Short mmCIF file of N, CA, C and O in Angstrom, two decimals:
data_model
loop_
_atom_site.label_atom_id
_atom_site.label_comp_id
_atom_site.label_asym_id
_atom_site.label_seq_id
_atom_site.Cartn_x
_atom_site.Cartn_y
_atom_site.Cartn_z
N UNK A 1 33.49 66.17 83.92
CA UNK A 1 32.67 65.65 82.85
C UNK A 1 31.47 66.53 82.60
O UNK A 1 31.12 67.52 83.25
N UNK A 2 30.97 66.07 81.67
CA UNK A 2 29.49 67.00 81.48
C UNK A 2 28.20 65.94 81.34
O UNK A 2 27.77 65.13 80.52
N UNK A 3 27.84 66.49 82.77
CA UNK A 3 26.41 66.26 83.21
C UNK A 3 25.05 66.61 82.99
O UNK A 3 24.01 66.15 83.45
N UNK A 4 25.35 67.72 82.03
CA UNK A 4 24.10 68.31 82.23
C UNK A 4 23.17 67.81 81.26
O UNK A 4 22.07 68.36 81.22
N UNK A 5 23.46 66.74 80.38
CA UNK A 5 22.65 66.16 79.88
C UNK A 5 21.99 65.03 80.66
O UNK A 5 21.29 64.19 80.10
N UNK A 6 22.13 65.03 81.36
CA UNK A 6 21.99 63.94 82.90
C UNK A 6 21.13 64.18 83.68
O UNK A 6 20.10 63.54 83.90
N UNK A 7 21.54 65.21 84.20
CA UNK A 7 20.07 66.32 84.70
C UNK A 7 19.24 66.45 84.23
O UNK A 7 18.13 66.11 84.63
N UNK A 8 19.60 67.22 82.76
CA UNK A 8 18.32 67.56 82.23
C UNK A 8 17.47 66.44 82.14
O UNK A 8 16.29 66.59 82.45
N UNK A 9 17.92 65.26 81.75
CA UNK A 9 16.94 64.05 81.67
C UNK A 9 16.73 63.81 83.00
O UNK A 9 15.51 63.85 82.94
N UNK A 10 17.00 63.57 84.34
CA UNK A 10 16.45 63.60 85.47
C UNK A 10 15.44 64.46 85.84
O UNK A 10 14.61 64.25 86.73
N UNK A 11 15.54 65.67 84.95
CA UNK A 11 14.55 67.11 85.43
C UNK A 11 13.57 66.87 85.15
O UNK A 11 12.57 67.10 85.82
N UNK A 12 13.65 66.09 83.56
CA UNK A 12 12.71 66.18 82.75
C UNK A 12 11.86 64.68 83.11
O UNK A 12 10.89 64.45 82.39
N UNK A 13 12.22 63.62 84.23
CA UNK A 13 11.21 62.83 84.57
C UNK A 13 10.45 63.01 85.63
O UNK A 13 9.29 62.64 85.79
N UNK A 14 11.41 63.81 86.62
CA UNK A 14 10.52 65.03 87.74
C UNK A 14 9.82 65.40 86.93
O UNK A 14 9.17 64.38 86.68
N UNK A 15 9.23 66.62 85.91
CA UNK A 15 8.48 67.09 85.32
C UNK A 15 7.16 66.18 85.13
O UNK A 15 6.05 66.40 85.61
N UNK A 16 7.58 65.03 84.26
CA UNK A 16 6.33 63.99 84.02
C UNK A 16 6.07 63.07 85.32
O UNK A 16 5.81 61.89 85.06
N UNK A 17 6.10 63.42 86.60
CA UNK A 17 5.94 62.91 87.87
C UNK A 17 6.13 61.37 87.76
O UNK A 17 5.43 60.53 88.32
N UNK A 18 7.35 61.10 86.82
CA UNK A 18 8.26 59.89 87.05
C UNK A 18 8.98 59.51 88.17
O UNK A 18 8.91 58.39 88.68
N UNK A 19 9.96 60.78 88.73
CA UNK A 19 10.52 60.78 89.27
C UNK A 19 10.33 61.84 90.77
O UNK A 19 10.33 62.94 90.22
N UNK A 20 10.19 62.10 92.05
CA UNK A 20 9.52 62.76 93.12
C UNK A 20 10.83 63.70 93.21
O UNK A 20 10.69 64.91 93.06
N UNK A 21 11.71 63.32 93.38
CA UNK A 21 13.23 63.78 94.00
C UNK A 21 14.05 63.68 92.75
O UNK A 21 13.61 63.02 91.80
N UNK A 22 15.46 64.43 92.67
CA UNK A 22 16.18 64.10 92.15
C UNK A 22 17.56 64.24 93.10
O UNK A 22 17.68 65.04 94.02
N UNK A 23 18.63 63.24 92.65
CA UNK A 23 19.63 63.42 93.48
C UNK A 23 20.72 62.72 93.33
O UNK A 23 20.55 61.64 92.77
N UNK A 24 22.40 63.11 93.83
CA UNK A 24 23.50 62.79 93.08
C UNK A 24 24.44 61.66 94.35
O UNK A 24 24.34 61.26 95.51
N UNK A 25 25.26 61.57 93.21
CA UNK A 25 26.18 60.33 94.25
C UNK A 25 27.26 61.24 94.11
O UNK A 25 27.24 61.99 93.14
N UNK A 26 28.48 61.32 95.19
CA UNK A 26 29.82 61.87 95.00
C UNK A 26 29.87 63.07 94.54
O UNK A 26 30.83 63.28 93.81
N UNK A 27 29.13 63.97 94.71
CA UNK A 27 29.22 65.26 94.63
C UNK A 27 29.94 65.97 95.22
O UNK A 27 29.58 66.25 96.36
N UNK A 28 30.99 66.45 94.82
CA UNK A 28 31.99 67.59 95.75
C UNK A 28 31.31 69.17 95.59
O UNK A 28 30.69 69.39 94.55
N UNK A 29 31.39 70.10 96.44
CA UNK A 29 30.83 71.32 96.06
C UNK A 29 30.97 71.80 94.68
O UNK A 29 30.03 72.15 93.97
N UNK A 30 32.31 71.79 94.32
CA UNK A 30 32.36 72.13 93.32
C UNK A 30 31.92 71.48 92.17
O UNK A 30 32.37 71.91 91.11
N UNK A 31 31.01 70.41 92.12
CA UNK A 31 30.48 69.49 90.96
C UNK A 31 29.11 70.49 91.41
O UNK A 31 28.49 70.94 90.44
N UNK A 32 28.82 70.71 92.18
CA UNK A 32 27.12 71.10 93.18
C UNK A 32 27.23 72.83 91.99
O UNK A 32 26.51 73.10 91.02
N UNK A 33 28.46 73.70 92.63
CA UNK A 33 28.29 74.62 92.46
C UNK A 33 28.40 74.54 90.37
O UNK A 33 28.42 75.61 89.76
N UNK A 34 28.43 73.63 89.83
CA UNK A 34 28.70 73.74 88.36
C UNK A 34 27.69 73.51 88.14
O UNK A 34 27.04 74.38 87.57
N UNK A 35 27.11 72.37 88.42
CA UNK A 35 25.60 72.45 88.47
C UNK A 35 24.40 72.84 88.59
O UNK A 35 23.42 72.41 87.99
N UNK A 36 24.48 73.97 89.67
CA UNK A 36 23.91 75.52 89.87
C UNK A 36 24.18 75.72 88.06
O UNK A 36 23.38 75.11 87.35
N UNK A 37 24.93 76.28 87.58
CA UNK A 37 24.88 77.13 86.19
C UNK A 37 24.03 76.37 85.41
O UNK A 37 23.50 77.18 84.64
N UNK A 38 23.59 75.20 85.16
CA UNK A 38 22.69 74.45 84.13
C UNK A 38 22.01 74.05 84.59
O UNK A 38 21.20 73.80 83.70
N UNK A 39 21.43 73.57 85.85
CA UNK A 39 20.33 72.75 86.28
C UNK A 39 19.05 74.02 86.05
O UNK A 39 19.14 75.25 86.14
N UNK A 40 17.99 73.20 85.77
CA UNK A 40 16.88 73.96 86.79
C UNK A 40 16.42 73.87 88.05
O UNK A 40 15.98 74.69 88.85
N UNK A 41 16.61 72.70 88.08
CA UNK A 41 16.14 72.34 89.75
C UNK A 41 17.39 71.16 90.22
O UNK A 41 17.82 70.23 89.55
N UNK A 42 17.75 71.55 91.50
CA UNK A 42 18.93 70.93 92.28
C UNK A 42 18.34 69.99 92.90
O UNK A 42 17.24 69.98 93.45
N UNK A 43 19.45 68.89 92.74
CA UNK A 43 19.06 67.72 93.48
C UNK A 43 18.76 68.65 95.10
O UNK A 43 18.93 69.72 95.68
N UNK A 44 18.09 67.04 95.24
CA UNK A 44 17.58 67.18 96.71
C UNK A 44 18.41 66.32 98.18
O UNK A 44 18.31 66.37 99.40
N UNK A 45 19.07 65.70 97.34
CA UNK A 45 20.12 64.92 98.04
C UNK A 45 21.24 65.01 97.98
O UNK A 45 21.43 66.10 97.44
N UNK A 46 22.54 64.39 98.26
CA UNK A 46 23.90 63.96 97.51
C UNK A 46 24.49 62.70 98.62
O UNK A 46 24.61 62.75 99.85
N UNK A 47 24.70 61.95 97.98
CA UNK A 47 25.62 60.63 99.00
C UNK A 47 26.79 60.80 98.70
O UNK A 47 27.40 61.05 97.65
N UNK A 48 27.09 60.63 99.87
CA UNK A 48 28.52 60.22 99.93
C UNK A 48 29.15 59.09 100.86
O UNK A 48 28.55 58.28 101.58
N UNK A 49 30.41 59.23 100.67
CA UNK A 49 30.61 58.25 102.09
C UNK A 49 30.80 59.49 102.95
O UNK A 49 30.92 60.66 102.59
N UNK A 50 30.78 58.85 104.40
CA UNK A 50 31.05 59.99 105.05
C UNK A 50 30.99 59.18 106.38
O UNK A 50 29.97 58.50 106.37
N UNK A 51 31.65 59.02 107.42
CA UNK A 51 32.35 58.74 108.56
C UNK A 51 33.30 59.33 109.01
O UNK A 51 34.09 60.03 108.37
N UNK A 52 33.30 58.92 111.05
CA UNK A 52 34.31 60.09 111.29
C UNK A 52 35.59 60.40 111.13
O UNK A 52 36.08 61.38 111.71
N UNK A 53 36.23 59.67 110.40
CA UNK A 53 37.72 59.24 109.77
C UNK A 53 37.24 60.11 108.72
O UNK A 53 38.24 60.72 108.33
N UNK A 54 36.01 60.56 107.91
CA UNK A 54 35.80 61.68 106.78
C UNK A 54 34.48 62.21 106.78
O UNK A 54 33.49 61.76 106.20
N UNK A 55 34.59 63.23 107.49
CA UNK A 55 33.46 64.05 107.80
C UNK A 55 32.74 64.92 106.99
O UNK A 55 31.58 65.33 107.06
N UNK A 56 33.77 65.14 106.11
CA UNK A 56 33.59 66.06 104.69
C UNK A 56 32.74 67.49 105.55
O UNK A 56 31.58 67.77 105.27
N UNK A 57 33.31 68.06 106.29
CA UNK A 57 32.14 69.26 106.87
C UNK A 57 32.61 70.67 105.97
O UNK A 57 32.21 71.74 106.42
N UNK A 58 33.08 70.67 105.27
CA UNK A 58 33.04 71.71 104.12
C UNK A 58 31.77 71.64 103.16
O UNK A 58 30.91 72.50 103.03
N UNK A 59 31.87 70.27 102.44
CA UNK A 59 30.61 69.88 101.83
C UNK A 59 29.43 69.66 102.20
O UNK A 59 28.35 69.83 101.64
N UNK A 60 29.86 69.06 103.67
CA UNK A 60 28.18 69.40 104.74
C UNK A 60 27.39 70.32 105.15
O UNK A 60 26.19 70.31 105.42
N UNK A 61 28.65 71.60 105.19
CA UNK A 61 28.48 73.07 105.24
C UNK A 61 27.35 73.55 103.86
O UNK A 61 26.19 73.96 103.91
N UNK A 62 28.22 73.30 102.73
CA UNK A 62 27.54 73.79 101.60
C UNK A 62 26.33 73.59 101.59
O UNK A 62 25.40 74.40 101.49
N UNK A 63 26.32 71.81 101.76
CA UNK A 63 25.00 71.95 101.40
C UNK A 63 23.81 71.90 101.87
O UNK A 63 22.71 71.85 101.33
N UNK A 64 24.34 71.94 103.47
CA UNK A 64 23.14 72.41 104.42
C UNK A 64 22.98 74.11 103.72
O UNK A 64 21.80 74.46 103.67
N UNK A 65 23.70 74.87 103.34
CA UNK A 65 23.38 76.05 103.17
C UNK A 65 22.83 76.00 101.82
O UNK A 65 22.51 77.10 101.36
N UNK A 66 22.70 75.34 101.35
CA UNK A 66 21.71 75.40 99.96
C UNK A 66 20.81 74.63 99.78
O UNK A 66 20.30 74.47 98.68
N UNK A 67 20.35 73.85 101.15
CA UNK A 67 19.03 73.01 100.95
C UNK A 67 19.48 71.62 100.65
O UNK A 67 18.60 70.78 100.79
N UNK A 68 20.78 71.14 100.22
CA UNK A 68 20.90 69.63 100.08
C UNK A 68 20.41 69.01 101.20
O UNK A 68 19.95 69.78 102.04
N UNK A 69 20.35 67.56 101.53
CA UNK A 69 20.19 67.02 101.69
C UNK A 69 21.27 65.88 101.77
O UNK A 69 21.28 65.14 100.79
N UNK A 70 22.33 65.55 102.92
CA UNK A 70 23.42 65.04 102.26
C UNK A 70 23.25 63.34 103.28
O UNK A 70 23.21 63.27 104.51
N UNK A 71 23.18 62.36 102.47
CA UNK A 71 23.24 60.96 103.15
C UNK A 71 24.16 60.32 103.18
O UNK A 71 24.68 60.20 102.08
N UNK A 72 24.78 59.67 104.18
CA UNK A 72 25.78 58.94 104.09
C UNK A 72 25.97 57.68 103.67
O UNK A 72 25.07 57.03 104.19
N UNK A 73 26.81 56.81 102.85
CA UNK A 73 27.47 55.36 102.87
C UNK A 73 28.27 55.15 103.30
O UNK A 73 28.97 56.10 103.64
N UNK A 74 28.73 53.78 103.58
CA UNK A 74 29.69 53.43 104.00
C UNK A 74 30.29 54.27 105.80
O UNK A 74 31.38 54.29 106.37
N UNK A 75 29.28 54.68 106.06
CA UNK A 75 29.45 55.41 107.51
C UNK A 75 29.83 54.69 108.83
O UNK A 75 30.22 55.29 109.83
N UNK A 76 29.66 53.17 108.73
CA UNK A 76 30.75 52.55 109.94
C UNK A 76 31.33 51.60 109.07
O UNK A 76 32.52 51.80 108.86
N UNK A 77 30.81 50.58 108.49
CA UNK A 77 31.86 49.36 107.55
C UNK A 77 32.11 50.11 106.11
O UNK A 77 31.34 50.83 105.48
N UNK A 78 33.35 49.73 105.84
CA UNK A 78 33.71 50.20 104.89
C UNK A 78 33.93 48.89 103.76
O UNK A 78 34.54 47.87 104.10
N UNK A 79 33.31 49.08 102.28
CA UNK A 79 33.40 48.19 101.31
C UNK A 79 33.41 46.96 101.73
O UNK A 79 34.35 46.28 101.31
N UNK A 80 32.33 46.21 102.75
CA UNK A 80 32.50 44.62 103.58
C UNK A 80 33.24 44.83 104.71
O UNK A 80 32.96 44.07 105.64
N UNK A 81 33.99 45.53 104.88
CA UNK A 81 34.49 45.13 106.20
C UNK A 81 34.46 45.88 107.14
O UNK A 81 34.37 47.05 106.78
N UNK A 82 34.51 45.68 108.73
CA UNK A 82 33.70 45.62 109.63
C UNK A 82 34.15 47.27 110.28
O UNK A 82 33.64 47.67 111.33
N UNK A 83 35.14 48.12 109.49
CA UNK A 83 35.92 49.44 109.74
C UNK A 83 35.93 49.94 111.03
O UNK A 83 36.77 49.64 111.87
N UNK A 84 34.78 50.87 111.20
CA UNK A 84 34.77 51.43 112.42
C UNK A 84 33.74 50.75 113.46
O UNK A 84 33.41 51.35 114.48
N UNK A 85 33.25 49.43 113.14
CA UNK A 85 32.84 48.67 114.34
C UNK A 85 33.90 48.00 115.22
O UNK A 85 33.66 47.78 116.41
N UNK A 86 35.00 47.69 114.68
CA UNK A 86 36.28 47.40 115.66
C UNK A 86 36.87 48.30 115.88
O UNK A 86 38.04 48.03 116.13
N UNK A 87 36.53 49.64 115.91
CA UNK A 87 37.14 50.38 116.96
C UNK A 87 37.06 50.50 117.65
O UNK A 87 35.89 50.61 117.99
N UNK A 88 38.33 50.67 119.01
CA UNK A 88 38.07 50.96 120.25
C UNK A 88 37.29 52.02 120.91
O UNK A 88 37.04 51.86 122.11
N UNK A 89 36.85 53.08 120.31
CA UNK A 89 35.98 54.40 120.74
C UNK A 89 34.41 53.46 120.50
O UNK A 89 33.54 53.57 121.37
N UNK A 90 34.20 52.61 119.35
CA UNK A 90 32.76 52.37 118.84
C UNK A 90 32.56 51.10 120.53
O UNK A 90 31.77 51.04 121.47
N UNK A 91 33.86 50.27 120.04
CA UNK A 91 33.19 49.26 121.23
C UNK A 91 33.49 49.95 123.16
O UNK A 91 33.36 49.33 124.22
N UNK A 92 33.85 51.18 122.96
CA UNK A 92 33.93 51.65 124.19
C UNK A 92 32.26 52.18 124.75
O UNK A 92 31.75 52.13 125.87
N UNK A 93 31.71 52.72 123.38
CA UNK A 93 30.49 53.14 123.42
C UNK A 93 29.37 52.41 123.61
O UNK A 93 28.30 52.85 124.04
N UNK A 94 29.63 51.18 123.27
CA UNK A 94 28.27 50.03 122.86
C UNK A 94 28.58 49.59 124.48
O UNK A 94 27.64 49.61 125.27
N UNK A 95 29.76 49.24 124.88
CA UNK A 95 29.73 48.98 126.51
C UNK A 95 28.93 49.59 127.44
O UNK A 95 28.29 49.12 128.39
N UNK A 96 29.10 50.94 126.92
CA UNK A 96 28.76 51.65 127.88
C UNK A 96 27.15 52.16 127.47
O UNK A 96 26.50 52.93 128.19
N UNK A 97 26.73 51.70 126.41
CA UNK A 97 25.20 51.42 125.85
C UNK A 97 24.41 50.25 125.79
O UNK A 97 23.28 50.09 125.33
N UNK A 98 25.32 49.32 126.44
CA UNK A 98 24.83 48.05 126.86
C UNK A 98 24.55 47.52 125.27
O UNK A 98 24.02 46.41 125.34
N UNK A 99 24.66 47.79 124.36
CA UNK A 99 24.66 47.54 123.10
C UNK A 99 25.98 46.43 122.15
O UNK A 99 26.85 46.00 122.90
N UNK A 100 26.08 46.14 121.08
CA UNK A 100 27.27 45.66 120.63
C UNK A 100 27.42 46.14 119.41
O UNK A 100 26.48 46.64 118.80
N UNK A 101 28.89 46.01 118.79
CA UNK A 101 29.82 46.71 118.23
C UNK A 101 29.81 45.88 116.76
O UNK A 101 30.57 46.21 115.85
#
């Protein structure tokens, strides 16, 4: 799709100190690297989901190497439900952290 009218209006409320940060949801590198050609200024973030069932370390790669900032959702429950807290590795860990799962 084309974003860059998106940006630009994000840029342009950074500019009038509307906005401190700017920053994207679901960004794959290659949305990041298209964005490089029209942005002026790159987000400072990008979310994603990201857990260890999807680590995305290609895109973590990128964008530690270009200054992103990358946050995760959905990193143990997934969409309500309880995902990687009933796993056996998570509740092997909380045992052994005296913690719960």
């Amino acid at each position: 799709g084309d974003y860059s009218s998106s940006a630009a209006s994000a840029q342009q409320q950074q500019q009038k100190k509307k906005a401190w940060q700017i920053g994207v949801s679901n960004y794959a590198a290659k949305h990041l690297e298209e964005m490089a050609r029209y942005a002026r200024v790159m987000p400072s973030v990008n979310q994603v989901e990201l857990h260890p069932h999807l680590p995305r370390r290609n895109l973590r790669a990128y964008c530690a190497e270009v200054g992103i900032q990358v946050q995760a959702y959905s990193s143990i429950t997934q969409y309500g439900r309880r995902g990687l807290l009933d796993h056996p590795e998570t509740k092997r860990i909380a045992t052994e952290t005296n913690a719960t799962a």
